[in-house]
Amino acid sequence: MPLKSGCDPSRQPCGFCGRTAVYFSLDRNEDSVKTLETILTVEVNHADAHFALGAAYDKIGQGEKAMGHTRSAENLFTKENNSFMMAQAAKNLSHFMRKFRPLVNGDSE
């Protein structure tokens, strides 16, 4: 059964989602990245995994990957008509661009 974006409040989160939440709470960002990348090998269009992966890559300072996954999440949330998460992804992307673009372009802050 394919993974679906969004959480179903009537059931427990999948093992990957639960594990990722624990890793985030323990600040184990590399483990979060590994788990989320595993989700994407199963379901490449998992919007929530892309969204969370953007945040995880941000925490470990990998700006290009953070922006790329957040862009993917924004596009997938748009296709799903999930305007709330689309707005959250756009907000994160704007933040990441301000944070990382000077570093990517070689400018100093």
mmCIF file with all atom_site columns, C-alpha atoms in Angstrom:
data_model
loop_
_atom_site.group_PDB
_atom_site.id
_atom_site.type_symbol
_atom_site.label_atom_id
_atom_site.label_alt_id
_atom_site.label_comp_id
_atom_site.label_asym_id
_atom_site.label_entity_id
_atom_site.label_seq_id
_atom_site.pdbx_PDB_ins_code
_atom_site.Cartn_x
_atom_site.Cartn_y
_atom_site.Cartn_z
_atom_site.occupancy
_atom_site.B_iso_or_equiv
_atom_site.pdbx_formal_charge
_atom_site.auth_seq_id
_atom_site.auth_comp_id
_atom_site.auth_asym_id
_atom_site.auth_atom_id
_atom_site.pdbx_PDB_model_num
ATOM 1   C CA . MET A 1 1   ? 0.000  0.000  0.000  1.00 0.00 ? 1   MET A CA 1
ATOM 2   C CA . PRO A 1 2   ? 1.481  3.385  -0.957 1.00 0.00 ? 2   PRO A CA 1
ATOM 3   C CA . LEU A 1 3   ? 2.166  5.955  1.699  1.00 0.00 ? 3   LEU A CA 1
ATOM 4   C CA . LYS A 1 4   ? -0.119 8.968  1.613  1.00 0.00 ? 4   LYS A CA 1
ATOM 5   C CA . SER A 1 5   ? 0.546  12.579 2.430  1.00 0.00 ? 5   SER A CA 1
ATOM 6   C CA . GLY A 1 6   ? -1.102 13.961 5.494  1.00 0.00 ? 6   GLY A CA 1
ATOM 7   C CA . CYS A 1 7   ? -1.884 12.312 8.773  1.00 0.00 ? 7   CYS A CA 1
ATOM 8   C CA . ASP A 1 8   ? -5.025 10.372 9.499  1.00 0.00 ? 8   ASP A CA 1
ATOM 9   C CA . PRO A 1 9   ? -5.952 11.293 13.080 1.00 0.00 ? 9   PRO A CA 1
ATOM 10  C CA . SER A 1 10  ? -7.959 8.075  13.454 1.00 0.00 ? 10  SER A CA 1
ATOM 11  C CA . ARG A 1 11  ? -4.853 5.875  13.370 1.00 0.00 ? 11  ARG A CA 1
ATOM 12  C CA . GLN A 1 12  ? -1.349 5.726  14.768 1.00 0.00 ? 12  GLN A CA 1
ATOM 13  C CA . PRO A 1 13  ? 1.367  7.208  12.573 1.00 0.00 ? 13  PRO A CA 1
ATOM 14  C CA . CYS A 1 14  ? 3.322  4.775  10.433 1.00 0.00 ? 14  CYS A CA 1
ATOM 15  C CA . GLY A 1 15  ? 6.612  3.505  11.823 1.00 0.00 ? 15  GLY A CA 1
ATOM 16  C CA . PHE A 1 16  ? 8.612  5.887  9.670  1.00 0.00 ? 16  PHE A CA 1
ATOM 17  C CA . CYS A 1 17  ? 6.571  8.929  10.730 1.00 0.00 ? 17  CYS A CA 1
ATOM 18  C CA . GLY A 1 18  ? 6.776  8.017  14.397 1.00 0.00 ? 18  GLY A CA 1
ATOM 19  C CA . ARG A 1 19  ? 10.497 7.345  14.177 1.00 0.00 ? 19  ARG A CA 1
ATOM 20  C CA . THR A 1 20  ? 11.121 10.639 12.401 1.00 0.00 ? 20  THR A CA 1
ATOM 21  C CA . ALA A 1 21  ? 9.179  12.545 15.077 1.00 0.00 ? 21  ALA A CA 1
ATOM 22  C CA . VAL A 1 22  ? 11.317 10.937 17.780 1.00 0.00 ? 22  VAL A CA 1
ATOM 23  C CA . TYR A 1 23  ? 14.523 11.759 15.916 1.00 0.00 ? 23  TYR A CA 1
ATOM 24  C CA . PHE A 1 24  ? 13.448 15.388 15.526 1.00 0.00 ? 24  PHE A CA 1
ATOM 25  C CA . SER A 1 25  ? 12.611 15.659 19.216 1.00 0.00 ? 25  SER A CA 1
ATOM 26  C CA . LEU A 1 26  ? 16.031 14.225 20.139 1.00 0.00 ? 26  LEU A CA 1
ATOM 27  C CA . ASP A 1 27  ? 17.803 16.510 17.647 1.00 0.00 ? 27  ASP A CA 1
ATOM 28  C CA . ARG A 1 28  ? 19.062 13.435 15.751 1.00 0.00 ? 28  ARG A CA 1
ATOM 29  C CA . ASN A 1 29  ? 18.834 15.172 12.406 1.00 0.00 ? 29  ASN A CA 1
ATOM 30  C CA . GLU A 1 30  ? 21.017 12.780 10.396 1.00 0.00 ? 30  GLU A CA 1
ATOM 31  C CA . ASP A 1 31  ? 18.769 9.900  11.496 1.00 0.00 ? 31  ASP A CA 1
ATOM 32  C CA . SER A 1 32  ? 15.728 11.947 10.470 1.00 0.00 ? 32  SER A CA 1
ATOM 33  C CA . VAL A 1 33  ? 17.264 12.461 7.031  1.00 0.00 ? 33  VAL A CA 1
ATOM 34  C CA . LYS A 1 34  ? 17.975 8.737  6.595  1.00 0.00 ? 34  LYS A CA 1
ATOM 35  C CA . THR A 1 35  ? 14.443 7.770  7.606  1.00 0.00 ? 35  THR A CA 1
ATOM 36  C CA . LEU A 1 36  ? 12.803 10.366 5.378  1.00 0.00 ? 36  LEU A CA 1
ATOM 37  C CA . GLU A 1 37  ? 14.994 9.437  2.411  1.00 0.00 ? 37  GLU A CA 1
ATOM 38  C CA . THR A 1 38  ? 13.856 5.818  2.941  1.00 0.00 ? 38  THR A CA 1
ATOM 39  C CA . ILE A 1 39  ? 10.229 6.946  2.766  1.00 0.00 ? 39  ILE A CA 1
ATOM 40  C CA . LEU A 1 40  ? 10.956 8.652  -0.554 1.00 0.00 ? 40  LEU A CA 1
ATOM 41  C CA . THR A 1 41  ? 12.431 5.457  -2.005 1.00 0.00 ? 41  THR A CA 1
ATOM 42  C CA . VAL A 1 42  ? 9.024  3.856  -1.414 1.00 0.00 ? 42  VAL A CA 1
ATOM 43  C CA . GLU A 1 43  ? 6.832  6.824  -2.356 1.00 0.00 ? 43  GLU A CA 1
ATOM 44  C CA . VAL A 1 44  ? 8.657  9.533  -4.309 1.00 0.00 ? 44  VAL A CA 1
ATOM 45  C CA . ASN A 1 45  ? 5.663  11.899 -4.218 1.00 0.00 ? 45  ASN A CA 1
ATOM 46  C CA . HIS A 1 46  ? 5.169  11.860 -0.440 1.00 0.00 ? 46  HIS A CA 1
ATOM 47  C CA . ALA A 1 47  ? 4.653  15.577 0.177  1.00 0.00 ? 47  ALA A CA 1
ATOM 48  C CA . ASP A 1 48  ? 4.995  15.383 3.967  1.00 0.00 ? 48  ASP A CA 1
ATOM 49  C CA . ALA A 1 49  ? 8.294  13.507 3.696  1.00 0.00 ? 49  ALA A CA 1
ATOM 50  C CA . HIS A 1 50  ? 9.663  16.160 1.334  1.00 0.00 ? 50  HIS A CA 1
ATOM 51  C CA . PHE A 1 51  ? 8.458  18.895 3.700  1.00 0.00 ? 51  PHE A CA 1
ATOM 52  C CA . ALA A 1 52  ? 10.061 17.270 6.756  1.00 0.00 ? 52  ALA A CA 1
ATOM 53  C CA . LEU A 1 53  ? 13.224 16.495 4.814  1.00 0.00 ? 53  LEU A CA 1
ATOM 54  C CA . GLY A 1 54  ? 13.543 20.171 3.935  1.00 0.00 ? 54  GLY A CA 1
ATOM 55  C CA . ALA A 1 55  ? 13.424 21.014 7.635  1.00 0.00 ? 55  ALA A CA 1
ATOM 56  C CA . ALA A 1 56  ? 15.913 18.270 8.501  1.00 0.00 ? 56  ALA A CA 1
ATOM 57  C CA . TYR A 1 57  ? 18.386 19.396 5.854  1.00 0.00 ? 57  TYR A CA 1
ATOM 58  C CA . ASP A 1 58  ? 18.006 22.953 7.136  1.00 0.00 ? 58  ASP A CA 1
ATOM 59  C CA . LYS A 1 59  ? 18.959 21.805 10.626 1.00 0.00 ? 59  LYS A CA 1
ATOM 60  C CA . ILE A 1 60  ? 22.176 20.217 9.354  1.00 0.00 ? 60  ILE A CA 1
ATOM 61  C CA . GLY A 1 61  ? 23.054 23.193 7.165  1.00 0.00 ? 61  GLY A CA 1
ATOM 62  C CA . GLN A 1 62  ? 22.455 21.671 3.728  1.00 0.00 ? 62  GLN A CA 1
ATOM 63  C CA . GLY A 1 63  ? 20.637 24.580 2.146  1.00 0.00 ? 63  GLY A CA 1
ATOM 64  C CA . GLU A 1 64  ? 20.347 23.394 -1.445 1.00 0.00 ? 64  GLU A CA 1
ATOM 65  C CA . LYS A 1 65  ? 18.816 20.096 -0.342 1.00 0.00 ? 65  LYS A CA 1
ATOM 66  C CA . ALA A 1 66  ? 16.522 21.904 2.117  1.00 0.00 ? 66  ALA A CA 1
ATOM 67  C CA . MET A 1 67  ? 15.279 24.189 -0.643 1.00 0.00 ? 67  MET A CA 1
ATOM 68  C CA . GLY A 1 68  ? 14.930 21.389 -3.190 1.00 0.00 ? 68  GLY A CA 1
ATOM 69  C CA . HIS A 1 69  ? 12.804 19.174 -0.959 1.00 0.00 ? 69  HIS A CA 1
ATOM 70  C CA . THR A 1 70  ? 10.736 22.114 0.231  1.00 0.00 ? 70  THR A CA 1
ATOM 71  C CA . ARG A 1 71  ? 10.055 23.096 -3.402 1.00 0.00 ? 71  ARG A CA 1
ATOM 72  C CA . SER A 1 72  ? 8.985  19.519 -4.101 1.00 0.00 ? 72  SER A CA 1
ATOM 73  C CA . ALA A 1 73  ? 6.673  19.588 -1.085 1.00 0.00 ? 73  ALA A CA 1
ATOM 74  C CA . GLU A 1 74  ? 5.153  22.895 -2.185 1.00 0.00 ? 74  GLU A CA 1
ATOM 75  C CA . ASN A 1 75  ? 4.463  21.516 -5.682 1.00 0.00 ? 75  ASN A CA 1
ATOM 76  C CA . LEU A 1 76  ? 2.956  18.300 -4.319 1.00 0.00 ? 76  LEU A CA 1
ATOM 77  C CA . PHE A 1 77  ? 0.780  20.148 -1.795 1.00 0.00 ? 77  PHE A CA 1
ATOM 78  C CA . THR A 1 78  ? -0.422 22.351 -4.661 1.00 0.00 ? 78  THR A CA 1
ATOM 79  C CA . LYS A 1 79  ? -1.440 19.250 -6.657 1.00 0.00 ? 79  LYS A CA 1
ATOM 80  C CA . GLU A 1 80  ? -3.258 17.936 -3.570 1.00 0.00 ? 80  GLU A CA 1
ATOM 81  C CA . ASN A 1 81  ? -5.073 21.276 -3.090 1.00 0.00 ? 81  ASN A CA 1
ATOM 82  C CA . ASN A 1 82  ? -3.649 21.403 0.434  1.00 0.00 ? 82  ASN A CA 1
ATOM 83  C CA . SER A 1 83  ? -3.500 25.185 0.716  1.00 0.00 ? 83  SER A CA 1
ATOM 84  C CA . PHE A 1 84  ? -2.440 25.210 4.378  1.00 0.00 ? 84  PHE A CA 1
ATOM 85  C CA . MET A 1 85  ? 0.642  23.038 3.835  1.00 0.00 ? 85  MET A CA 1
ATOM 86  C CA . MET A 1 86  ? 1.376  24.742 0.520  1.00 0.00 ? 86  MET A CA 1
ATOM 87  C CA . ALA A 1 87  ? 1.563  28.048 2.418  1.00 0.00 ? 87  ALA A CA 1
ATOM 88  C CA . GLN A 1 88  ? 3.770  26.483 5.096  1.00 0.00 ? 88  GLN A CA 1
ATOM 89  C CA . ALA A 1 89  ? 6.141  25.154 2.445  1.00 0.00 ? 89  ALA A CA 1
ATOM 90  C CA . ALA A 1 90  ? 6.249  28.555 0.733  1.00 0.00 ? 90  ALA A CA 1
ATOM 91  C CA . LYS A 1 91  ? 7.044  30.198 4.066  1.00 0.00 ? 91  LYS A CA 1
ATOM 92  C CA . ASN A 1 92  ? 9.849  27.715 4.780  1.00 0.00 ? 92  ASN A CA 1
ATOM 93  C CA . LEU A 1 93  ? 11.242 28.085 1.270  1.00 0.00 ? 93  LEU A CA 1
ATOM 94  C CA . SER A 1 94  ? 11.352 31.864 1.639  1.00 0.00 ? 94  SER A CA 1
ATOM 95  C CA . HIS A 1 95  ? 13.178 31.478 4.961  1.00 0.00 ? 95  HIS A CA 1
ATOM 96  C CA . PHE A 1 96  ? 15.671 28.983 3.503  1.00 0.00 ? 96  PHE A CA 1
ATOM 97  C CA . MET A 1 97  ? 16.364 31.238 0.528  1.00 0.00 ? 97  MET A CA 1
ATOM 98  C CA . ARG A 1 98  ? 17.158 34.179 2.815  1.00 0.00 ? 98  ARG A CA 1
ATOM 99  C CA . LYS A 1 99  ? 19.272 31.947 5.036  1.00 0.00 ? 99  LYS A CA 1
ATOM 100 C CA . PHE A 1 100 ? 21.213 29.985 2.426  1.00 0.00 ? 100 PHE A CA 1
ATOM 101 C CA . ARG A 1 101 ? 21.309 32.002 -0.803 1.00 0.00 ? 101 ARG A CA 1
ATOM 102 C CA . PRO A 1 102 ? 24.100 34.329 0.362  1.00 0.00 ? 102 PRO A CA 1
ATOM 103 C CA . LEU A 1 103 ? 26.186 31.246 1.161  1.00 0.00 ? 103 LEU A CA 1
ATOM 104 C CA . VAL A 1 104 ? 25.384 29.558 -2.149 1.00 0.00 ? 104 VAL A CA 1
ATOM 105 C CA . ASN A 1 105 ? 26.237 32.704 -4.128 1.00 0.00 ? 105 ASN A CA 1
ATOM 106 C CA . GLY A 1 106 ? 29.485 33.213 -2.214 1.00 0.00 ? 106 GLY A CA 1
ATOM 107 C CA . ASP A 1 107 ? 28.320 36.424 -0.564 1.00 0.00 ? 107 ASP A CA 1
ATOM 108 C CA . SER A 1 108 ? 29.062 37.062 3.074  1.00 0.00 ? 108 SER A CA 1
ATOM 109 C CA . GLU A 1 109 ? 26.445 37.978 5.612  1.00 0.00 ? 109 GLU A CA 1
#
